[in-house]
Amino acid sequence: MASSTAANPTAAMLVIGDEILSGRTRDANMHHLAGELTRHGIDLKEARFVADDHDAIIAAVRALSKAYDHVFTSGGIGPTHDDITAEAVAAAFDTPIGVRDDARAILEAHYRQTGMELNEARLRMARIPEGAELIENPVSAAPGFTLGNVHVMAGVPAIFISMLAGLLPRISGGAPLVSQSLRVMRGEGEIAGPLARLAADFPDLSIGSYPFQKDGAFGTNIVIRGQDGARVDAAMLRLAEEMKA
Amino acid sequence: MASSTAANPTAAMLVIGDEILSGRTRDANMHHLAGELTRHGIDLKEARFVADDHDAIIAAVRALSKAYDHVFTSGGIGPTHDDITAEAVAAAFDTPIGVRDDARAILEAHYRQTGMELNEARLRMARIPEGAELIENPVSAAPGFTLGNVHVMAGVPAIFISMLAGLLPRISGGAPLVSQSLRVMRGEGEIAGPLARLAADFPDLSIGSYPFQKDGAFGTNIVIRGQDGARVDAAMLRLAEEMKA
């Protein structure tokens, strides 16, 4: 569908993990983030998935943090040898990283409470780059962090969701998108002409068409999005008229 | 988890579509491709999601086609105004594009058979870059294509799956990965030490750990992957011994 021309803040996502690229695990965080950002008036413009590879993470963090207002990362901040995201993000910003007292205190309190040992591996989760702001983890304590415009969060979906919920109110979004949709029982190929003309007449709106097949018949969901509700109404009114014919 | 050191062919995926970045649709094709490539001995190294934006698609196609042996794209080759992938891929390679006779013949036969009209919008799906090889579409006829090392396929999952099934036998893969897994009822933080030592002693293998929580208890799935089955066996034997303790 056509891209929106909104002047909202822009964002990219960086998903880190071999297990997703090998097909072992299906990522769920990108879809969740996409919906949350849309609701908060932040435009997700790009997502990248890279392996647990120091250089690949650095290159992606640098490229995305330069190109967009915000970067949200998912994965690679646990206690094992393959959790290298925090180091790589620090390296991308040429920032020193080490066990930080505030993060250590959070872990100490958590493990004291749960009766587990804060061993060397778990202490790795207190490694936070200098100057970074912590992101709270209500599920399992070990915090994420914001360094520059990069928000580093865990890959486990329940933790990612809870971290994002705490983070988003700190980030100011733009105007949320208004969206209306129309379901027509015609194939995309049949309505492509009218849709293209509608898109040309409403360049400030984003007009998308999503084909489906049900019980052997072809249909299309048409979605009109924009920041000005009156414009979305006007476009939808015309579309509904045209689809009646 | 640690990255594999296999000398397999490398690949990237490029998913194109505003509807995925807005959270309206959840992509399913990347997870499917990831699993299929692993089975065929091709290493998926990176995935990128971009909007229906001419320049963004060109930039991603150029970057990925230079960096990897193969690029698989999904989305943006239908009949509507926002389906701009074919044009953008052609532009990325500075290749002319237009309605090609072989693709038009496929569409003509299909629409004749189904009694639908091959109108101007549908004819756009016969636009194929010069020199590209067609990828068969057993679901709805309109073909994908391979241009250089870029394989351009549809976004609708049933069509993507069927196109990929026809394409993969044409692409020679490396040795498929052998994989074994062990489920232990201990948290990642507890077994991180032994895992790191195992990874250091078996640098040719990829050793991943995937935490889970079940009925309030913490557990970890440990996965060992490699191209040499005997090495995977040896590492798994040692791991099983250590986890007994």
GROMACS .gro file of C-alpha atoms in nm:
model
  490
    1MET     CA    1   0.000   0.000   0.000
    2ALA     CA    2   0.098   0.363  -0.039
    3SER     CA    3   0.315   0.508   0.231
    4SER     CA    4   0.187   0.764   0.475
    5THR     CA    5   0.324   1.117   0.462
    6ALA     CA    6   0.283   1.180   0.836
    7ALA     CA    7   0.548   1.381   1.017
    8ASN     CA    8   0.545   1.139   1.309
    9PRO     CA    9   0.864   1.027   1.481
   10THR     CA   10   1.020   0.737   1.291
   11ALA     CA   11   1.145   0.409   1.428
   12ALA     CA   12   1.320   0.088   1.333
   13MET     CA   13   1.333  -0.249   1.503
   14LEU     CA   14   1.637  -0.472   1.536
   15VAL     CA   15   1.569  -0.836   1.626
   16ILE     CA   16   1.879  -1.026   1.735
   17GLY     CA   17   1.903  -1.404   1.744
   18ASP     CA   18   2.027  -1.704   1.545
   19GLU     CA   19   1.726  -1.903   1.660
   20ILE     CA   20   1.491  -1.683   1.458
   21LEU     CA   21   1.702  -1.687   1.141
   22SER     CA   22   1.733  -2.066   1.161
   23GLY     CA   23   1.357  -2.104   1.180
   24ARG     CA   24   1.363  -2.265   1.523
   25THR     CA   25   1.173  -1.980   1.689
   26ARG     CA   26   0.912  -1.757   1.534
   27ASP     CA   27   0.955  -1.394   1.635
   28ALA     CA   28   0.649  -1.238   1.799
   29ASN     CA   29   0.798  -0.910   1.918
   30MET     CA   30   0.805  -0.726   1.587
   31HIS     CA   31   0.433  -0.769   1.533
   32HIS     CA   32   0.364  -0.654   1.889
   33LEU     CA   33   0.594  -0.352   1.858
   34ALA     CA   34   0.442  -0.257   1.520
   35GLY     CA   35   0.092  -0.240   1.667
   36GLU     CA   36   0.203  -0.050   1.978
   37LEU     CA   37   0.400   0.210   1.782
   38THR     CA   38   0.107   0.269   1.544
   39ARG     CA   39  -0.118   0.331   1.845
   40HIS     CA   40   0.140   0.575   1.985
   41GLY     CA   41   0.182   0.774   1.663
   42ILE     CA   42   0.535   0.650   1.589
   43ASP     CA   43   0.599   0.522   1.234
   44LEU     CA   44   0.785   0.192   1.218
   45LYS     CA   45   0.978   0.230   0.892
   46GLU     CA   46   1.206  -0.072   0.891
   47ALA     CA   47   1.293  -0.390   1.078
   48ARG     CA   48   1.610  -0.592   1.061
   49PHE     CA   49   1.685  -0.939   1.188
   50VAL     CA   50   2.049  -1.028   1.245
   51ALA     CA   51   2.238  -1.320   1.400
   52ASP     CA   52   2.414  -1.322   1.738
   53ASP     CA   53   2.716  -1.171   1.568
   54HIS     CA   54   2.906  -0.881   1.723
   55ASP     CA   55   2.990  -0.703   1.398
   56ALA     CA   56   2.646  -0.756   1.245
   57ILE     CA   57   2.477  -0.604   1.551
   58ILE     CA   58   2.713  -0.305   1.555
   59ALA     CA   59   2.661  -0.236   1.185
   60ALA     CA   60   2.283  -0.258   1.216
   61VAL     CA   61   2.267  -0.039   1.530
   62ARG     CA   62   2.480   0.229   1.367
   63ALA     CA   63   2.284   0.232   1.041
   64LEU     CA   64   1.941   0.232   1.206
   65SER     CA   65   2.018   0.480   1.486
   66LYS     CA   66   2.142   0.728   1.225
   67ALA     CA   67   1.845   0.684   0.993
   68TYR     CA   68   1.555   0.689   1.242
   69ASP     CA   69   1.443   0.872   1.555
   70HIS     CA   70   1.420   0.554   1.762
   71VAL     CA   71   1.558   0.200   1.744
   72PHE     CA   72   1.401  -0.082   1.945
   73THR     CA   73   1.603  -0.400   1.988
   74SER     CA   74   1.486  -0.742   2.100
   75GLY     CA   75   1.702  -1.033   2.213
   76GLY     CA   76   2.049  -1.115   2.334
   77ILE     CA   77   2.055  -0.964   2.685
   78GLY     CA   78   2.031  -1.283   2.893
   79PRO     CA   79   2.303  -1.453   3.104
   80THR     CA   80   2.458  -1.693   2.850
   81HIS     CA   81   2.772  -1.668   2.636
   82ASP     CA   82   2.566  -1.592   2.326
   83ASP     CA   83   2.397  -1.288   2.481
   84ILE     CA   84   2.614  -1.017   2.331
   85THR     CA   85   2.369  -0.739   2.251
   86ALA     CA   86   2.461  -0.503   2.538
   87GLU     CA   87   2.834  -0.516   2.450
   88ALA     CA   88   2.763  -0.465   2.081
   89VAL     CA   89   2.531  -0.167   2.137
   90ALA     CA   90   2.790  -0.009   2.367
   91ALA     CA   91   3.055  -0.068   2.101
   92ALA     CA   92   2.831   0.086   1.833
   93PHE     CA   93   2.830   0.409   2.035
   94ASP     CA   94   3.198   0.378   2.146
   95THR     CA   95   3.071   0.376   2.506
   96PRO     CA   96   3.237   0.181   2.792
   97ILE     CA   97   3.030  -0.097   2.951
   98GLY     CA   98   3.057  -0.276   3.284
   99VAL     CA   99   2.855  -0.403   3.579
  100ARG     CA  100   2.668  -0.099   3.708
  101ASP     CA  101   2.571  -0.056   4.073
  102ASP     CA  102   2.208   0.034   4.008
  103ALA     CA  103   2.155  -0.271   3.788
  104ARG     CA  104   2.342  -0.498   4.030
  105ALA     CA  105   2.122  -0.376   4.316
  106ILE     CA  106   1.809  -0.469   4.120
  107LEU     CA  107   1.944  -0.820   4.053
  108GLU     CA  108   2.060  -0.866   4.414
  109ALA     CA  109   1.717  -0.776   4.547
  110HIS     CA  110   1.546  -1.006   4.296
  111TYR     CA  111   1.762  -1.311   4.360
  112ARG     CA  112   1.753  -1.259   4.737
  113GLN     CA  113   1.375  -1.258   4.718
  114THR     CA  114   1.354  -1.567   4.496
  115GLY     CA  115   1.623  -1.757   4.689
  116MET     CA  116   1.839  -1.805   4.380
  117GLU     CA  117   2.210  -1.737   4.357
  118LEU     CA  118   2.338  -1.423   4.182
  119ASN     CA  119   2.622  -1.610   4.013
  120GLU     CA  120   2.873  -1.481   3.760
  121ALA     CA  121   2.654  -1.561   3.462
  122ARG     CA  122   2.353  -1.379   3.603
  123LEU     CA  123   2.569  -1.083   3.701
  124ARG     CA  124   2.641  -1.032   3.329
  125MET     CA  125   2.285  -0.900   3.310
  126ALA     CA  126   2.397  -0.600   3.520
  127ARG     CA  127   2.641  -0.495   3.247
  128ILE     CA  128   2.502  -0.160   3.132
  129PRO     CA  129   2.674   0.101   2.912
  130GLU     CA  130   2.782   0.426   3.077
  131GLY     CA  131   2.516   0.695   3.059
  132ALA     CA  132   2.238   0.454   2.961
  133GLU     CA  133   1.897   0.480   3.129
  134LEU     CA  134   1.755   0.154   3.265
  135ILE     CA  135   1.432   0.002   3.132
  136GLU     CA  136   1.234  -0.176   3.402
  137ASN     CA  137   1.169  -0.551   3.375
  138PRO     CA  138   0.867  -0.636   3.591
  139VAL     CA  139   0.882  -1.004   3.489
  140SER     CA  140   1.233  -1.118   3.577
  141ALA     CA  141   1.412  -0.806   3.708
  142ALA     CA  142   1.716  -0.794   3.476
  143PRO     CA  143   1.678  -0.450   3.318
  144GLY     CA  144   1.698  -0.331   2.959
  145PHE     CA  145   1.841   0.010   2.880
  146THR     CA  146   1.820   0.312   2.653
  147LEU     CA  147   2.150   0.435   2.508
  148GLY     CA  148   2.116   0.737   2.281
  149ASN     CA  149   1.810   0.663   2.070
  150VAL     CA  150   1.844   0.284   2.102
  151HIS     CA  151   1.613   0.097   2.338
  152VAL     CA  152   1.753  -0.245   2.427
  153MET     CA  153   1.501  -0.505   2.544
  154ALA     CA  154   1.476  -0.877   2.606
  155GLY     CA  155   1.369  -1.132   2.346
  156VAL     CA  156   1.138  -1.343   2.562
  157PRO     CA  157   0.797  -1.211   2.452
  158ALA     CA  158   0.644  -1.166   2.800
  159ILE     CA  159   0.948  -0.964   2.909
  160PHE     CA  160   0.964  -0.764   2.586
  161ILE     CA  161   0.598  -0.669   2.620
  162SER     CA  162   0.635  -0.559   2.981
  163MET     CA  163   0.951  -0.358   2.911
  164LEU     CA  164   0.790  -0.184   2.615
  165ALA     CA  165   0.483  -0.096   2.821
  166GLY     CA  166   0.704   0.091   3.068
  167LEU     CA  167   0.918   0.254   2.800
  168LEU     CA  168   0.658   0.391   2.558
  169PRO     CA  169   0.512   0.660   2.789
  170ARG     CA  170   0.867   0.807   2.811
  171ILE     CA  171   0.882   0.848   2.433
  172SER     CA  172   0.670   1.122   2.283
  173GLY     CA  173   0.477   1.010   1.979
  174GLY     CA  174   0.304   1.205   1.705
  175ALA     CA  175  -0.064   1.205   1.613
  176PRO     CA  176  -0.208   0.855   1.618
  177LEU     CA  177  -0.335   0.721   1.286
  178VAL     CA  178  -0.708   0.703   1.214
  179SER     CA  179  -0.803   0.398   1.013
  180GLN     CA  180  -1.118   0.275   0.838
  181SER     CA  181  -1.165  -0.039   0.636
  182LEU     CA  182  -1.407  -0.174   0.378
  183ARG     CA  183  -1.447  -0.538   0.284
  184VAL     CA  184  -1.552  -0.604  -0.076
  185MET     CA  185  -1.612  -0.938  -0.243
  186ARG     CA  186  -1.408  -0.860  -0.553
  187GLY     CA  187  -1.052  -0.955  -0.641
  188GLU     CA  188  -0.774  -0.697  -0.615
  189GLY     CA  189  -0.729  -0.702  -0.992
  190GLU     CA  190  -1.083  -0.579  -1.044
  191ILE     CA  191  -1.066  -0.280  -0.811
  192ALA     CA  192  -0.706  -0.176  -0.871
  193GLY     CA  193  -0.806   0.103  -1.112
  194PRO     CA  194  -1.045   0.288  -0.877
  195LEU     CA  195  -0.801   0.240  -0.587
  196ALA     CA  196  -0.512   0.395  -0.779
  197ARG     CA  197  -0.728   0.699  -0.869
  198LEU     CA  198  -0.838   0.733  -0.505
  199ALA     CA  199  -0.476   0.720  -0.389
  200ALA     CA  200  -0.383   0.989  -0.642
  201ASP     CA  201  -0.665   1.216  -0.522
  202PHE     CA  202  -0.580   1.167  -0.153
  203PRO     CA  203  -0.198   1.178  -0.145
  204ASP     CA  204  -0.205   1.259   0.228
  205LEU     CA  205  -0.369   0.923   0.307
  206SER     CA  206  -0.235   0.572   0.297
  207ILE     CA  207  -0.463   0.338   0.103
  208GLY     CA  208  -0.394  -0.034   0.126
  209SER     CA  209  -0.558  -0.339  -0.026
  210TYR     CA  210  -0.531  -0.686   0.121
  211PRO     CA  211  -0.662  -0.976  -0.085
  212PHE     CA  212  -0.820  -1.283   0.069
  213GLN     CA  213  -0.986  -1.597  -0.053
  214LYS     CA  214  -1.287  -1.742   0.125
  215ASP     CA  215  -1.497  -2.042   0.025
  216GLY     CA  216  -1.349  -2.024  -0.323
  217ALA     CA  217  -1.439  -1.656  -0.377
  218PHE     CA  218  -1.194  -1.367  -0.401
  219GLY     CA  219  -1.231  -1.062  -0.180
  220THR     CA  220  -1.027  -0.761  -0.072
  221ASN     CA  221  -1.001  -0.564   0.248
  222ILE     CA  222  -0.935  -0.201   0.172
  223VAL     CA  223  -0.782   0.007   0.452
  224ILE     CA  224  -0.759   0.387   0.450
  225ARG     CA  225  -0.530   0.549   0.708
  226GLY     CA  226  -0.438   0.904   0.788
  227GLN     CA  227  -0.396   1.156   1.067
  228ASP     CA  228  -0.694   1.373   0.963
  229GLY     CA  229  -1.018   1.190   1.044
  230ALA     CA  230  -1.226   1.411   0.813
  231ARG     CA  231  -1.003   1.326   0.516
  232VAL     CA  232  -1.027   0.955   0.595
  233ASP     CA  233  -1.407   0.991   0.611
  234ALA     CA  234  -1.416   1.169   0.273
  235ALA     CA  235  -1.203   0.905   0.104
  236MET     CA  236  -1.404   0.622   0.254
  237LEU     CA  237  -1.732   0.782   0.143
  238ARG     CA  238  -1.611   0.800  -0.215
  239LEU     CA  239  -1.474   0.447  -0.202
  240ALA     CA  240  -1.802   0.308  -0.071
  241GLU     CA  241  -1.991   0.486  -0.353
  242GLU     CA  242  -1.758   0.344  -0.616
  243MET     CA  243  -1.768  -0.008  -0.480
  244LYS     CA  244  -2.150  -0.008  -0.493
  245ALA     CA  245  -2.146   0.036  -0.872
  246MET     CA  246   2.330  -1.860   2.047
  247ALA     CA  247   2.672  -1.886   1.885
  248SER     CA  248   2.686  -1.849   1.511
  249SER     CA  249   2.767  -2.142   1.289
  250THR     CA  250   3.091  -2.142   1.096
  251ALA     CA  251   2.957  -2.348   0.805
  252ALA     CA  252   3.067  -2.258   0.454
  253ASN     CA  253   2.711  -2.290   0.327
  254PRO     CA  254   2.567  -2.047   0.076
  255THR     CA  255   2.433  -1.737   0.254
  256ALA     CA  256   2.098  -1.570   0.213
  257ALA     CA  257   1.894  -1.271   0.320
  258MET     CA  258   1.523  -1.209   0.313
  259LEU     CA  259   1.352  -0.883   0.221
  260VAL     CA  260   0.988  -0.849   0.327
  261ILE     CA  261   0.807  -0.561   0.159
  262GLY     CA  262   0.484  -0.408   0.285
  263ASP     CA  263   0.345  -0.121   0.493
  264GLU     CA  264   0.079  -0.351   0.635
  265ILE     CA  265   0.341  -0.552   0.824
  266LEU     CA  266   0.525  -0.248   0.962
  267SER     CA  267   0.195  -0.095   1.078
  268GLY     CA  268   0.108  -0.412   1.269
  269ARG     CA  269  -0.202  -0.480   1.064
  270THR     CA  270  -0.067  -0.806   0.924
  271ARG     CA  271   0.171  -1.048   1.087
  272ASP     CA  272   0.434  -1.178   0.849
  273ALA     CA  273   0.447  -1.556   0.819
  274ASN     CA  274   0.683  -1.593   0.525
  275MET     CA  275   1.009  -1.524   0.704
  276HIS     CA  276   0.957  -1.805   0.951
  277HIS     CA  277   0.866  -2.043   0.669
  278LEU     CA  278   1.166  -1.940   0.460
  279ALA     CA  279   1.400  -1.972   0.759
  280GLY     CA  280   1.299  -2.332   0.818
  281GLU     CA  281   1.315  -2.427   0.449
  282LEU     CA  282   1.660  -2.273   0.400
  283THR     CA  283   1.796  -2.451   0.708
  284ARG     CA  284   1.669  -2.781   0.566
  285HIS     CA  285   1.837  -2.702   0.233
  286GLY     CA  286   2.174  -2.610   0.381
  287ILE     CA  287   2.150  -2.237   0.307
  288ASP     CA  288   2.230  -1.999   0.595
  289LEU     CA  289   1.977  -1.719   0.641
  290LYS     CA  290   2.198  -1.440   0.779
  291GLU     CA  291   1.969  -1.141   0.780
  292ALA     CA  292   1.614  -1.029   0.716
  293ARG     CA  293   1.488  -0.680   0.646
  294PHE     CA  294   1.136  -0.544   0.645
  295VAL     CA  295   1.075  -0.224   0.449
  296ALA     CA  296   0.769  -0.022   0.348
  297ASP     CA  297   0.617  -0.002  -0.002
  298ASP     CA  298   0.867   0.269  -0.082
  299HIS     CA  299   1.058   0.269  -0.412
  300ASP     CA  300   1.384   0.404  -0.273
  301ALA     CA  301   1.377   0.189   0.040
  302ILE     CA  302   1.331  -0.128  -0.168
  303ILE     CA  303   1.611  -0.032  -0.408
  304ALA     CA  304   1.852   0.044  -0.124
  305ALA     CA  305   1.774  -0.285   0.054
  306VAL     CA  306   1.798  -0.495  -0.264
  307ARG     CA  307   2.135  -0.345  -0.352
  308ALA     CA  308   2.279  -0.386  -0.002
  309LEU     CA  309   2.157  -0.743   0.046
  310SER     CA  310   2.234  -0.871  -0.304
  311LYS     CA  311   2.593  -0.753  -0.264
  312ALA     CA  312   2.636  -0.900   0.083
  313TYR     CA  313   2.481  -1.246   0.039
  314ASP     CA  314   2.464  -1.528  -0.216
  315HIS     CA  315   2.085  -1.516  -0.240
  316VAL     CA  316   1.809  -1.268  -0.159
  317PHE     CA  317   1.448  -1.381  -0.125
  318THR     CA  318   1.179  -1.114  -0.138
  319SER     CA  319   0.815  -1.138  -0.032
  320GLY     CA  320   0.534  -0.897  -0.116
  321GLY     CA  321   0.446  -0.617  -0.354
  322ILE     CA  322   0.398  -0.801  -0.685
  323GLY     CA  323   0.016  -0.790  -0.711
  324PRO     CA  324  -0.201  -0.582  -0.946
  325THR     CA  325  -0.259  -0.267  -0.738
  326HIS     CA  326  -0.091   0.075  -0.742
  327ASP     CA  327   0.105  -0.003  -0.430
  328ASP     CA  328   0.266  -0.317  -0.578
  329ILE     CA  329   0.599  -0.169  -0.678
  330THR     CA  330   0.847  -0.445  -0.598
  331ALA     CA  331   0.913  -0.560  -0.957
  332GLU     CA  332   0.991  -0.204  -1.074
  333ALA     CA  333   1.213  -0.139  -0.773
  334VAL     CA  334   1.411  -0.463  -0.815
  335ALA     CA  335   1.460  -0.387  -1.186
  336ALA     CA  336   1.577  -0.037  -1.093
  337ALA     CA  337   1.816  -0.177  -0.832
  338PHE     CA  338   1.989  -0.370  -1.114
  339ASP     CA  339   1.949  -0.088  -1.374
  340THR     CA  340   1.750  -0.334  -1.585
  341PRO     CA  341   1.457  -0.238  -1.813
  342ILE     CA  342   1.116  -0.379  -1.721
  343GLY     CA  343   0.796  -0.422  -1.921
  344VAL     CA  344   0.515  -0.666  -1.997
  345ARG     CA  345   0.687  -0.979  -2.118
  346ASP     CA  346   0.525  -1.219  -2.368
  347ASP     CA  347   0.594  -1.535  -2.167
  348ALA     CA  348   0.440  -1.389  -1.852
  349ARG     CA  349   0.146  -1.243  -2.045
  350ALA     CA  350   0.077  -1.586  -2.200
  351ILE     CA  351   0.061  -1.743  -1.854
  352LEU     CA  352  -0.188  -1.481  -1.735
  353GLU     CA  353  -0.398  -1.507  -2.054
  354ALA     CA  354  -0.430  -1.882  -2.016
  355HIS     CA  355  -0.518  -1.850  -1.647
  356TYR     CA  356  -0.785  -1.584  -1.688
  357ARG     CA  357  -0.931  -1.756  -1.996
  358GLN     CA  358  -0.967  -2.071  -1.787
  359THR     CA  359  -1.120  -1.895  -1.488
  360GLY     CA  360  -1.349  -1.673  -1.698
  361MET     CA  361  -1.206  -1.351  -1.553
  362GLU     CA  362  -1.092  -1.051  -1.752
  363LEU     CA  363  -0.719  -0.984  -1.803
  364ASN     CA  364  -0.760  -0.610  -1.746
  365GLU     CA  365  -0.492  -0.343  -1.733
  366ALA     CA  366  -0.433  -0.385  -1.357
  367ARG     CA  367  -0.386  -0.761  -1.383
  368LEU     CA  368  -0.159  -0.718  -1.684
  369ARG     CA  369   0.082  -0.531  -1.454
  370MET     CA  370   0.162  -0.872  -1.308
  371ALA     CA  371   0.323  -0.963  -1.643
  372ARG     CA  372   0.580  -0.686  -1.597
  373ILE     CA  373   0.909  -0.877  -1.568
  374PRO     CA  374   1.261  -0.735  -1.588
  375GLU     CA  375   1.468  -0.821  -1.896
  376GLY     CA  376   1.674  -1.136  -1.851
  377ALA     CA  377   1.487  -1.250  -1.540
  378GLU     CA  378   1.383  -1.613  -1.504
  379LEU     CA  379   1.018  -1.674  -1.412
  380ILE     CA  380   0.920  -1.845  -1.085
  381GLU     CA  381   0.609  -2.057  -1.123
  382ASN     CA  382   0.295  -1.970  -0.925
  383PRO     CA  383   0.076  -2.281  -0.901
  384VAL     CA  384  -0.184  -2.099  -0.689
  385SER     CA  385  -0.284  -1.794  -0.893
  386ALA     CA  386  -0.063  -1.803  -1.204
  387ALA     CA  387   0.100  -1.456  -1.186
  388PRO     CA  388   0.469  -1.549  -1.178
  389GLY     CA  389   0.755  -1.435  -0.959
  390PHE     CA  390   1.104  -1.400  -1.102
  391THR     CA  391   1.473  -1.437  -1.036
  392LEU     CA  392   1.691  -1.142  -1.141
  393GLY     CA  393   2.059  -1.187  -1.067
  394ASN     CA  394   2.069  -1.341  -0.720
  395VAL     CA  395   1.733  -1.192  -0.613
  396HIS     CA  396   1.426  -1.416  -0.605
  397VAL     CA  397   1.106  -1.211  -0.612
  398MET     CA  398   0.796  -1.379  -0.471
  399ALA     CA  399   0.442  -1.294  -0.363
  400GLY     CA  400   0.346  -1.196  -0.009
  401VAL     CA  401   0.027  -1.403   0.025
  402PRO     CA  402   0.156  -1.698   0.231
  403ALA     CA  403  -0.002  -1.978   0.024
  404ILE     CA  404   0.152  -1.833  -0.292
  405PHE     CA  405   0.489  -1.763  -0.130
  406ILE     CA  406   0.509  -2.122  -0.006
  407SER     CA  407   0.423  -2.269  -0.345
  408MET     CA  408   0.668  -2.043  -0.531
  409LEU     CA  409   0.947  -2.127  -0.289
  410ALA     CA  410   0.881  -2.500  -0.325
  411GLY     CA  411   0.941  -2.471  -0.698
  412LEU     CA  412   1.240  -2.242  -0.665
  413LEU     CA  413   1.450  -2.417  -0.401
  414PRO     CA  414   1.544  -2.725  -0.607
  415ARG     CA  415   1.701  -2.485  -0.862
  416ILE     CA  416   1.930  -2.338  -0.596
  417SER     CA  417   2.214  -2.557  -0.479
  418GLY     CA  418   2.249  -2.564  -0.104
  419GLY     CA  419   2.535  -2.675   0.118
  420ALA     CA  420   2.535  -2.953   0.372
  421PRO     CA  421   2.214  -2.954   0.575
  422LEU     CA  422   2.253  -2.890   0.945
  423VAL     CA  423   2.228  -3.173   1.195
  424SER     CA  424   2.058  -3.070   1.517
  425GLN     CA  425   2.006  -3.228   1.860
  426SER     CA  426   1.837  -3.080   2.160
  427LEU     CA  427   1.824  -3.138   2.535
  428ARG     CA  428   1.560  -3.009   2.770
  429VAL     CA  429   1.674  -2.935   3.125
  430MET     CA  430   1.469  -2.807   3.416
  431ARG     CA  431   1.720  -2.539   3.519
  432GLY     CA  432   1.727  -2.170   3.442
  433GLU     CA  433   1.966  -2.033   3.181
  434GLY     CA  434   2.161  -1.847   3.448
  435GLU     CA  435   2.249  -2.173   3.619
  436ILE     CA  436   2.387  -2.353   3.316
  437ALA     CA  437   2.548  -2.058   3.140
  438GLY     CA  438   2.897  -2.152   3.266
  439PRO     CA  439   2.904  -2.512   3.135
  440LEU     CA  440   2.746  -2.398   2.807
  441ALA     CA  441   3.011  -2.133   2.749
  442ARG     CA  442   3.287  -2.391   2.807
  443LEU     CA  443   3.117  -2.636   2.570
  444ALA     CA  444   3.090  -2.365   2.302
  445ALA     CA  445   3.460  -2.285   2.346
  446ASP     CA  446   3.558  -2.652   2.306
  447PHE     CA  447   3.336  -2.704   2.000
  448PRO     CA  448   3.390  -2.387   1.795
  449ASP     CA  449   3.265  -2.564   1.480
  450LEU     CA  450   2.921  -2.614   1.635
  451SER     CA  451   2.643  -2.373   1.712
  452ILE     CA  452   2.516  -2.409   2.069
  453GLY     CA  453   2.199  -2.228   2.161
  454SER     CA  454   1.996  -2.201   2.481
  455TYR     CA  455   1.628  -2.111   2.490
  456PRO     CA  456   1.472  -2.040   2.828
  457PHE     CA  457   1.114  -2.129   2.909
  458GLN     CA  458   0.889  -2.112   3.210
  459LYS     CA  459   0.639  -2.386   3.282
  460ASP     CA  460   0.411  -2.424   3.582
  461GLY     CA  461   0.623  -2.170   3.768
  462ALA     CA  462   0.951  -2.355   3.711
  463PHE     CA  463   1.239  -2.236   3.492
  464GLY     CA  464   1.379  -2.459   3.222
  465THR     CA  465   1.605  -2.434   2.919
  466ASN     CA  466   1.609  -2.604   2.581
  467ILE     CA  467   1.965  -2.648   2.465
  468VAL     CA  468   2.017  -2.699   2.091
  469ILE     CA  469   2.344  -2.813   1.932
  470ARG     CA  470   2.375  -2.774   1.555
  471GLY     CA  471   2.648  -2.851   1.307
  472GLN     CA  472   2.726  -3.009   0.973
  473ASP     CA  473   2.924  -3.301   1.118
  474GLY     CA  474   2.689  -3.545   1.291
  475ALA     CA  475   2.971  -3.712   1.489
  476ARG     CA  476   3.078  -3.379   1.639
  477VAL     CA  477   2.719  -3.297   1.734
  478ASP     CA  478   2.696  -3.642   1.900
  479ALA     CA  479   3.017  -3.583   2.095
  480ALA     CA  480   2.907  -3.243   2.221
  481MET     CA  481   2.564  -3.371   2.317
  482LEU     CA  482   2.716  -3.665   2.507
  483ARG     CA  483   2.932  -3.432   2.714
  484LEU     CA  484   2.642  -3.194   2.772
  485ALA     CA  485   2.414  -3.475   2.892
  486GLU     CA  486   2.688  -3.591   3.134
  487GLU     CA  487   2.732  -3.242   3.275
  488MET     CA  488   2.362  -3.177   3.313
  489LYS     CA  489   2.319  -3.499   3.516
  490ALA     CA  490   2.548  -3.364   3.787
   0.00000   0.00000   0.00000
